[in-house]
XYZ file of C-alpha atoms in Angstrom:
656
model
C -107.302 58.971 216.754
C -108.294 55.747 215.547
C -110.117 55.193 212.335
C -112.664 52.528 211.872
C -112.503 50.032 208.976
C -115.691 49.279 207.327
C -114.936 45.753 205.601
C -117.946 45.726 203.740
C -117.066 48.912 202.263
C -113.451 47.737 201.757
C -114.527 44.939 199.780
C -116.795 46.586 197.569
C -113.821 49.253 196.815
C -111.728 46.454 196.122
C -113.873 44.625 193.902
C -114.403 47.507 191.663
C -110.690 47.996 191.419
C -110.422 44.396 190.308
C -113.237 44.764 187.789
C -111.541 47.944 186.359
C -108.196 45.789 186.086
C -109.890 42.919 184.651
C -111.737 44.806 182.067
C -108.485 46.449 180.977
C -106.637 42.942 180.736
C -109.576 41.678 178.911
C -109.517 44.457 176.309
C -105.757 44.098 175.977
C -106.205 40.470 175.344
C -108.784 41.110 172.793
C -106.750 43.797 171.097
C -103.925 41.028 170.990
C -106.463 38.584 169.557
C -107.338 40.717 166.981
C -103.727 42.032 165.825
C -102.991 38.151 165.818
C -105.748 37.245 163.884
C -104.694 40.408 161.214
C -101.197 38.902 161.160
C -101.863 35.382 161.129
C -104.651 35.193 158.674
C -105.403 38.248 156.936
C -101.473 39.442 156.263
C -100.430 35.582 156.232
C -99.319 35.798 152.378
C -97.603 39.170 152.492
C -95.549 38.181 156.035
C -94.805 34.627 154.787
C -93.227 36.017 151.634
C -91.341 38.362 153.742
C -90.059 35.518 156.029
C -89.156 33.371 153.261
C -87.024 36.184 151.667
C -85.371 36.810 154.877
C -84.439 33.011 154.673
C -83.890 32.449 151.163
C -81.702 34.638 148.929
C -81.666 34.600 144.928
C -77.896 34.901 144.127
C -76.735 35.436 140.701
C -73.994 33.255 139.193
C -71.908 35.363 136.763
C -70.801 32.942 133.493
C -67.343 32.364 132.843
C -66.253 35.015 130.033
C -65.294 33.353 126.663
C -61.719 32.768 125.732
C -59.935 34.463 122.612
C -57.685 32.463 120.560
C -55.465 33.205 117.514
C -55.703 31.090 114.293
C -53.324 28.628 116.109
C -55.140 28.338 119.316
C -52.800 30.659 120.949
C -54.448 32.230 123.924
C -54.945 35.857 123.553
C -57.490 36.501 126.440
C -58.477 34.216 129.252
C -59.699 33.852 132.627
C -58.195 32.750 136.050
C -60.014 32.473 139.469
C -58.851 34.096 142.704
C -60.087 35.254 146.147
C -61.496 38.711 146.554
C -62.479 40.611 149.971
C -65.577 42.363 149.454
C -67.894 44.703 151.376
C -71.846 44.821 151.367
C -72.284 48.584 152.653
C -75.797 48.051 153.717
C -74.575 45.301 156.429
C -71.194 46.770 157.203
C -72.342 49.493 159.398
C -69.295 52.510 159.386
C -67.504 51.751 156.188
C -64.094 53.413 157.095
C -64.289 51.971 160.613
C -64.814 48.276 158.928
C -61.781 48.957 156.442
C -59.482 50.275 158.929
C -59.950 46.997 161.301
C -59.647 44.931 158.009
C -56.228 46.441 156.913
C -55.102 44.958 160.252
C -55.834 41.539 158.957
C -55.150 41.920 155.031
C -53.097 44.613 153.348
C -55.266 47.214 151.853
C -53.232 49.897 149.819
C -54.422 53.676 149.476
C -55.223 52.490 145.777
C -57.562 50.080 147.006
C -59.503 52.481 149.096
C -59.642 54.918 146.081
C -61.255 52.367 143.973
C -63.647 51.558 146.378
C -64.879 54.785 147.093
C -65.091 55.429 143.232
C -67.170 52.025 143.098
C -69.368 52.852 145.829
C -70.053 56.206 144.267
C -71.188 54.366 141.341
C -73.120 51.782 142.821
C -76.748 52.220 142.889
C -77.391 48.726 144.687
C -76.800 46.775 147.592
C -74.551 44.363 146.144
C -71.011 43.712 147.523
C -68.159 45.735 146.450
C -64.551 44.588 146.294
C -62.059 46.145 148.753
C -59.261 43.870 147.691
C -58.734 41.324 145.122
C -56.222 38.628 144.560
C -55.944 37.407 148.039
C -53.113 35.258 148.955
C -53.745 31.867 150.537
C -52.207 33.505 154.139
C -54.473 36.543 153.811
C -57.576 34.414 152.938
C -56.895 31.928 155.931
C -56.483 35.227 158.212
C -59.637 36.577 157.149
C -61.619 33.463 157.606
C -60.317 33.000 161.271
C -61.505 36.505 161.851
C -64.569 36.492 159.604
C -67.122 36.861 162.716
C -65.682 40.285 163.465
C -66.815 41.704 160.357
C -70.390 41.475 159.414
C -71.290 42.738 156.017
C -67.583 41.568 154.711
C -67.142 38.198 152.956
C -64.529 36.391 150.699
C -65.597 35.596 147.071
C -63.946 33.634 144.495
C -64.202 35.571 141.140
C -62.870 35.194 137.687
C -60.264 37.793 136.548
C -59.353 38.552 132.978
C -55.863 38.324 131.686
C -54.149 39.091 128.420
C -50.921 37.097 128.145
C -49.182 38.435 125.156
C -49.728 42.148 126.738
C -49.224 45.233 124.652
C -48.550 43.922 121.173
C -52.431 42.843 121.135
C -53.712 45.469 123.044
C -55.535 47.247 120.118
C -56.946 44.514 118.360
C -58.227 42.468 121.658
C -58.812 45.365 123.742
C -59.529 44.882 127.338
C -62.275 44.756 129.889
C -63.252 47.238 132.799
C -65.214 47.730 135.393
C -69.256 48.407 134.676
C -69.624 52.313 134.957
C -72.850 54.409 134.877
C -72.761 54.924 131.229
C -72.517 51.056 130.516
C -75.369 50.247 133.330
C -77.533 52.928 131.347
C -76.856 51.268 127.980
C -77.497 47.785 129.397
C -80.736 48.909 130.657
C -81.706 50.759 127.459
C -80.938 47.512 125.668
C -82.692 45.393 128.062
C -79.670 43.609 128.967
C -79.073 44.646 132.777
C -80.536 41.364 134.305
C -77.958 39.409 132.519
C -74.981 41.407 134.152
C -76.328 40.993 137.824
C -73.315 39.713 139.795
C -71.057 41.008 136.878
C -68.727 43.756 137.390
C -66.867 43.929 134.139
C -67.691 44.531 130.533
C -65.985 45.065 127.364
C -64.514 48.285 126.826
C -62.174 48.053 123.600
C -61.174 46.099 120.645
C -62.539 42.647 120.218
C -63.553 42.605 124.161
C -66.115 45.388 123.176
C -67.273 44.434 119.870
C -68.073 40.566 120.842
C -69.342 41.466 124.325
C -72.595 39.646 123.939
C -70.941 36.650 122.811
C -68.066 36.559 125.079
C -70.305 37.537 128.051
C -72.568 34.494 128.403
C -75.711 34.101 130.377
C -75.936 34.677 134.175
C -77.318 31.797 136.039
C -79.450 32.036 139.475
C -78.779 30.085 142.940
C -81.459 29.759 145.458
C -79.706 30.002 148.887
C -80.860 29.397 152.346
C -79.343 31.919 154.769
C -78.976 32.129 158.428
C -79.881 35.258 160.449
C -76.339 36.611 159.898
C -76.751 36.542 155.948
C -74.508 33.558 155.316
C -75.238 30.647 152.964
C -76.276 27.654 154.794
C -77.393 25.463 151.627
C -78.423 25.878 147.828
C -81.970 24.948 147.289
C -82.042 25.203 143.609
C -79.720 26.446 140.467
C -80.084 27.468 137.250
C -76.378 27.075 135.793
C -74.576 30.299 134.122
C -73.997 29.489 130.511
C -70.284 30.321 129.438
C -69.538 32.723 126.700
C -68.516 31.785 123.191
C -64.946 30.830 122.693
C -63.825 32.954 119.580
C -61.038 32.067 117.105
C -59.594 34.792 114.900
C -57.685 34.833 111.529
C -54.937 36.573 113.276
C -51.565 34.943 113.539
C -49.873 35.773 116.927
C -46.330 34.999 115.897
C -47.037 36.941 112.531
C -48.059 39.949 114.661
C -45.158 39.540 117.148
C -42.662 39.403 114.366
C -44.222 42.494 112.495
C -44.314 44.564 115.762
C -40.548 43.784 116.693
C -39.535 45.283 112.944
C -40.679 48.552 113.860
C -38.103 49.024 116.287
C -38.177 52.311 117.793
C -40.421 53.710 115.042
C -44.102 54.479 115.595
C -46.498 53.254 113.123
C -49.080 50.579 111.808
C -49.051 47.543 109.862
C -52.126 45.432 108.615
C -51.830 42.143 106.891
C -54.583 40.547 105.016
C -55.558 37.351 103.317
C -56.620 38.138 99.840
C -58.620 35.153 99.411
C -60.916 35.688 102.132
C -60.273 39.187 103.808
C -58.773 37.619 107.186
C -56.795 40.222 109.176
C -53.534 38.383 109.654
C -52.046 41.045 111.660
C -52.946 44.446 112.889
C -49.823 46.250 114.642
C -50.335 49.665 116.132
C -47.133 50.767 117.562
C -46.562 52.019 120.617
C -49.373 50.168 122.454
C -50.123 49.577 126.044
C -50.598 46.927 128.672
C -54.210 46.065 128.692
C -53.951 44.313 132.097
C -53.911 47.693 133.681
C -57.254 48.442 132.633
C -58.968 45.249 133.880
C -59.368 46.189 137.529
C -59.021 49.983 137.089
C -56.039 51.872 136.121
C -54.201 54.460 138.496
C -54.450 57.522 137.875
C -50.677 58.308 137.472
C -50.412 55.479 134.763
C -53.486 56.959 133.100
C -52.038 60.365 132.676
C -48.820 59.002 131.455
C -50.448 57.257 128.844
C -52.980 59.973 127.938
C -50.618 62.778 128.063
C -47.939 60.684 125.744
C -46.605 62.381 122.745
C -46.334 58.975 121.137
C -50.302 58.441 121.664
C -50.219 54.731 122.666
C -53.916 54.762 122.970
C -54.582 55.492 119.382
C -55.137 52.534 117.409
C -53.038 54.009 114.113
C -54.491 51.082 111.919
C -58.063 52.386 111.912
C -57.692 55.884 113.401
C -54.446 57.035 112.267
C -54.833 59.268 109.127
C -52.251 59.966 106.779
C -51.393 61.167 103.163
C -50.916 58.064 101.235
C -48.185 59.626 99.030
C -46.893 57.650 96.011
C -48.792 54.558 97.439
C -51.661 56.014 95.392
C -49.997 55.609 92.056
C -50.778 52.131 90.699
C -54.878 53.105 91.724
C -54.432 56.282 89.915
C -52.537 54.560 86.955
C -55.241 51.846 86.555
C -57.753 54.880 86.746
C -56.296 56.488 83.920
C -56.702 53.114 81.659
C -59.998 52.311 82.870
C -61.454 55.880 82.254
C -59.931 56.172 78.993
C -57.617 59.260 79.921
C -54.407 57.559 79.117
C -53.147 54.267 77.086
C -50.558 52.086 78.365
C -48.242 53.198 75.488
C -48.622 56.937 75.965
C -45.718 58.808 77.204
C -44.896 62.193 78.695
C -41.476 64.068 78.681
C -40.666 64.901 82.454
C -38.385 67.838 82.774
C -38.817 67.513 86.519
C -41.861 69.671 86.987
C -45.510 70.152 85.958
C -47.086 73.441 85.419
C -50.839 74.017 84.830
C -51.797 76.150 81.770
C -51.474 79.941 82.427
C -49.654 79.187 85.572
C -45.829 79.310 86.311
C -46.258 77.721 89.455
C -44.070 74.487 89.429
C -45.257 71.357 90.952
C -41.528 69.440 91.133
C -40.805 65.977 90.537
C -38.550 64.327 93.108
C -35.826 64.054 90.486
C -34.780 67.327 89.985
C -34.234 67.107 85.927
C -36.855 64.628 85.554
C -37.062 61.016 84.165
C -37.265 61.793 80.588
C -39.913 60.015 78.554
C -42.148 58.085 80.599
C -45.077 55.634 80.199
C -47.430 54.389 82.764
C -45.577 51.155 83.593
C -42.409 53.221 84.143
C -43.960 55.770 86.258
C -45.204 53.676 89.070
C -41.944 51.714 88.795
C -39.667 54.931 89.388
C -42.567 56.658 90.912
C -42.458 59.694 88.784
C -44.677 62.458 90.244
C -44.840 64.524 86.986
C -46.641 61.947 85.172
C -49.639 61.905 87.785
C -49.520 65.482 88.126
C -50.863 65.711 84.598
C -53.105 62.327 84.985
C -54.796 63.985 87.721
C -55.374 67.248 86.270
C -56.755 65.607 82.776
C -59.071 63.311 84.641
C -60.201 65.820 87.361
C -61.041 65.558 90.984
C -64.431 64.097 90.802
C -63.786 61.249 88.635
C -60.715 60.673 90.421
C -62.677 60.249 93.788
C -65.460 58.089 92.154
C -63.084 55.644 90.695
C -61.066 55.492 93.899
C -63.869 55.205 96.031
C -64.265 51.702 94.909
C -61.127 50.654 96.393
C -62.272 51.989 99.898
C -60.730 55.211 99.802
C -62.724 57.706 101.890
C -64.995 55.120 103.584
C -64.833 52.844 106.278
C -63.856 49.246 105.576
C -66.431 48.203 108.179
C -63.989 45.596 110.104
C -65.361 44.010 112.926
C -63.762 46.685 115.495
C -65.273 49.839 116.749
C -63.795 53.353 116.161
C -62.564 52.980 112.344
C -62.185 56.527 110.685
C -63.227 56.943 107.001
C -60.165 58.941 105.972
C -60.889 61.579 103.086
C -61.361 61.481 99.688
C -61.779 65.145 98.804
C -64.415 66.574 96.327
C -65.382 70.228 95.482
C -68.573 69.490 97.395
C -66.794 68.389 100.172
C -64.407 71.605 100.113
C -67.419 73.634 99.870
C -69.044 72.410 102.797
C -66.015 72.061 105.071
C -64.465 75.533 104.413
C -66.870 77.489 102.323
C -64.459 77.995 99.440
C -64.301 76.733 95.731
C -61.764 74.101 94.411
C -58.428 74.922 93.081
C -56.953 73.202 90.029
C -53.850 72.813 91.896
C -55.723 70.801 94.722
C -56.333 68.024 92.053
C -52.756 68.208 90.963
C -51.375 67.406 94.436
C -54.274 64.985 94.960
C -52.813 62.885 91.962
C -49.827 61.835 94.024
C -51.764 61.307 97.135
C -51.038 64.729 99.071
C -53.151 67.958 99.800
C -56.432 66.868 101.633
C -56.351 63.075 100.555
C -56.026 61.107 103.705
C -55.880 57.380 104.075
C -55.667 54.877 107.435
C -53.428 51.727 106.957
C -56.377 49.589 106.923
C -57.993 51.249 103.894
C -54.521 50.982 101.996
C -54.785 47.220 102.979
C -58.151 47.002 101.450
C -57.321 48.896 98.363
C -54.287 46.866 97.782
C -56.103 43.729 98.354
C -58.578 44.493 95.779
C -55.836 45.078 93.308
C -54.478 41.647 94.325
C -57.812 40.022 93.772
C -58.410 41.934 90.518
C -61.395 43.723 91.625
C -62.861 41.402 94.202
C -63.345 43.403 97.634
C -63.507 41.615 100.795
C -64.663 42.899 103.982
C -61.807 42.702 106.404
C -62.473 40.227 109.424
C -60.920 39.155 112.487
C -63.390 36.745 113.747
C -62.623 33.158 112.011
C -64.772 31.218 114.171
C -66.790 30.827 117.476
C -67.359 27.764 119.772
C -70.810 27.504 121.444
C -69.959 26.114 125.132
C -73.862 24.619 125.325
C -73.624 22.352 122.206
C -69.798 22.391 121.770
C -70.565 23.369 118.269
C -67.748 25.005 115.935
C -68.941 27.728 113.438
C -67.513 29.580 110.939
C -67.469 32.978 109.728
C -68.385 33.212 105.986
C -66.089 35.411 103.829
C -68.304 38.516 103.030
C -67.559 40.246 99.275
C -68.316 43.821 99.280
C -68.191 44.268 95.705
C -66.898 42.809 92.294
C -65.354 45.385 90.021
C -64.685 43.997 86.345
C -61.368 45.937 85.022
C -59.642 45.108 81.691
C -57.401 42.140 82.309
C -54.492 43.743 80.203
C -54.939 46.762 82.563
C -54.453 44.758 85.608
C -51.598 43.010 84.273
C -49.845 46.044 83.412
C -50.370 47.373 86.967
C -49.229 44.209 88.418
C -46.107 43.874 86.321
C -45.287 47.593 87.330
C -45.309 46.785 91.126
C -43.261 43.726 90.651
C -40.892 45.758 88.948
C -40.936 48.172 91.817
C -39.113 45.831 93.913
C -36.564 44.810 91.185
C -33.334 46.684 90.008
C -34.246 49.942 89.136
C -37.582 50.162 91.142
C -37.950 52.299 94.224
C -38.089 48.944 96.576
C -35.292 47.184 94.822
C -33.164 46.813 97.904
C -36.175 45.389 99.989
C -37.340 42.929 97.237
C -33.624 41.669 96.499
C -33.244 38.047 95.915
C -37.141 36.982 96.596
C -37.789 33.400 95.654
C -41.463 34.638 95.040
C -42.950 37.373 92.840
C -42.897 40.300 95.407
C -45.382 43.102 93.943
C -45.276 46.537 96.048
C -45.631 50.315 95.824
C -43.390 52.652 97.952
C -44.532 56.099 99.350
C -43.354 59.137 101.212
C -45.792 61.347 102.701
C -45.170 64.940 103.341
C -45.731 65.870 107.099
C -45.265 69.773 106.794
C -45.275 71.953 103.663
C -41.971 73.481 101.629
C -41.677 76.656 100.520
C -41.526 76.784 96.749
C -37.882 76.061 95.598
C -36.665 74.888 98.811
C -35.044 71.432 99.412
C -36.263 69.009 102.032
C -33.147 67.903 104.018
C -34.157 65.104 106.560
C -31.452 65.994 109.000
C -32.391 69.478 109.532
C -36.004 68.802 110.045
C -37.272 67.795 113.533
C -37.750 63.866 114.269
C -41.910 64.568 114.281
C -41.811 66.588 111.435
C -39.956 64.325 109.090
C -41.708 62.291 106.373
C -44.139 59.337 106.850
C -42.645 56.117 105.115
C -45.097 54.113 103.403
C -45.577 50.785 101.518
C -47.995 48.380 100.166
C -47.484 45.031 98.481
C -48.766 41.518 97.991
C -47.382 38.068 97.282
C -46.623 35.878 95.704
C -48.002 38.468 92.792
C -48.973 35.618 90.421
C -51.338 33.599 93.296
C -51.599 36.298 96.084
C -51.577 34.929 99.719
C -50.766 37.750 101.852
C -51.336 41.583 101.245
C -49.641 44.193 103.492
C -50.011 47.809 104.062
C -47.118 49.738 106.157
C -47.044 53.168 107.587
C -44.150 54.253 109.410
C -44.444 57.782 111.477
C -41.822 60.176 110.617
C -39.621 57.216 109.051
C -38.770 59.088 105.918
C -38.504 57.013 102.832
C -40.794 54.165 102.046
C -38.349 52.155 100.114
C -35.800 52.142 102.839
C -37.601 51.992 106.010
C -41.208 50.522 105.136
C -40.521 48.081 102.497
C -37.990 46.429 104.479
C -40.614 45.491 107.345
C -43.243 44.262 104.713
C -40.420 41.837 103.162
C -39.491 40.404 106.113
C -43.315 40.000 107.097
C -43.927 38.400 104.062
C -40.821 36.079 104.315
C -42.016 34.701 107.384
C -45.420 34.294 106.555
C -44.771 32.647 102.982
C -41.365 30.875 103.889
C -41.591 30.460 107.576
C -38.142 32.593 107.784
C -37.857 34.292 111.018
C -36.286 37.665 110.713
C -32.750 38.531 111.656
C -32.264 41.648 114.069
C -33.439 44.596 111.958
C -33.139 48.401 112.622
C -35.302 50.030 109.946
C -33.011 53.226 109.800
C -30.035 51.349 107.892
C -27.591 54.082 106.566
C -27.153 52.227 103.383
C -30.733 51.735 102.446
C -31.568 55.317 103.124
C -28.636 56.454 100.832
C -29.767 54.315 98.269
C -33.249 55.768 98.536
C -32.683 59.306 99.026
C -34.623 60.701 96.356
C -37.073 58.239 96.200
C -40.444 60.301 96.760
C -39.830 64.164 97.249
C -42.939 65.155 99.114
C -42.897 68.973 98.020
C -46.147 68.938 95.856
C -46.138 72.483 96.097
C -49.534 72.411 97.616
C -51.820 75.107 95.990
C -54.293 75.783 98.698
C -54.850 79.120 100.346
C -55.564 77.330 103.738
C -52.969 75.551 105.782
C -54.938 72.196 107.146
C -53.905 69.536 109.321
C -55.541 65.819 109.216
C -57.266 66.407 112.691
C -58.930 69.933 110.939
C -59.812 67.795 107.567
C -61.585 64.793 109.820
C -63.089 66.897 112.182
C -64.992 68.377 109.284
C -66.362 65.146 108.083
C -64.842 63.009 105.539
C -67.700 62.547 103.067
């Protein structure tokens, strides 16, 4: 059947369709126009800023960290530049795949992966994270050729910290490490976070931590134009970074190395001060550790080895090692007796070889079994007579004793410019009541008189006390910092000596104690071997500090005692005695006798400082010296305390 078409009707239908389509198109164009007006006119500023941010990046320019020098400009910590391969997680896609493909071009060890994952977990921003440091030239060239295959991965030039003199200076100089979560929180609290943009490391220990603000410098900003791939095209503007201060120390690197070698295989500490200004000439804590291990993150195995070692190399013994001072306390006790009017220079006591308290049969033994006969103050220091100081302490009383000795720094921090110092312990009845909820016993005063019992000191405290004696009552704050240079102005500024206290003693009393300490190093004195043939006046005092208790009537035989339970050897000194230029405190853990082990170390260090004489090969445990000094300082004090205590237990309770 044929259908007839009405042309007019078809035209009208077609026209309606065109009108509808035209209307729709017109509406679409109106919508597009409105949207165009919204984007280009109303929202112009917003999208213009976004476009600029896509095109222009603000890149932090980390400053160069300041260099640390000794007093003769020997470098103790400095920087070097090297290439590092870094990944920006937000741009790199699948990280594991990216790292696997990178490892085909550049060697990436399992340790590198672990460090990257740890830093990724700690990261709260979109900054790049290193996957490989210290690229060789060949590795850098291989990556440059394949750069287009790795979006979000780039090669940067960064500065790395290095400690050229290694473990002997670790506890002084310290080290830097990666900024962790705690560091980040602290920086934000102190409003310093902005200055650490682009910086991965911060001072963690020693001078690196104490002078972090000075050493770090001020971060700069670069305004960089980038392409669609995020690569820098050109630098539009730049605020240059300001390098950190270079700091110069009182420390003498050569003296430090000489002192460290003299310890041989012994553990211990040595502090050498300049009594004229409090400058720290040497600060040895042995054993030490290699600070370079910590700069880029120490591996787990090495950390465990250091942390679990019985030798405790991570502990700064000079500031955190607490030990009984033993007989090194006697010159200060002697001066206290004179100044407080308890004893006169000519007063003598009869030493039968022991001391007893009134109404008690307990004997506090002298190191010499049959005693020393008649002993005055000067002779008591020279021969280190325990009995003299048992009686002196009992007459003086613990509170007067603690009050006087505190002026020399016993029981107080020295406030050296290093963190982590302990205060030691100068006990009082109030302290014991608070710590143990017990009364003070008379016998505890007796043993405190020879530096045993609860009395604890650090090597730094002994050095400060000896400096005060050498200075005739002037107490300087010990300082490592000698000067600093501002890189912006190149101006060198010096740290002024800081006098903490001036004590006024009777000059005759000081002269008597000093003469006695000089005689300690002469024939008949307990350090006569160490002081033999000195071309200068060498004032010193030996000490042997008990580590474990000895039963009443028992004899201490060193060869039958475990090596870590043997007595500590101590020695304090200053020279020349008539014009002191160096003060030394030596502590040798489990070294045995102060006169044969610690004193020779101090003598050789003093010889080097005053005479420029390098020591010959020296082993502290010389048989002939040990034999001559066998009876120098018996540690058996007959500790009359109902509670066995350790240094850790005492300090944990707080040294007030």
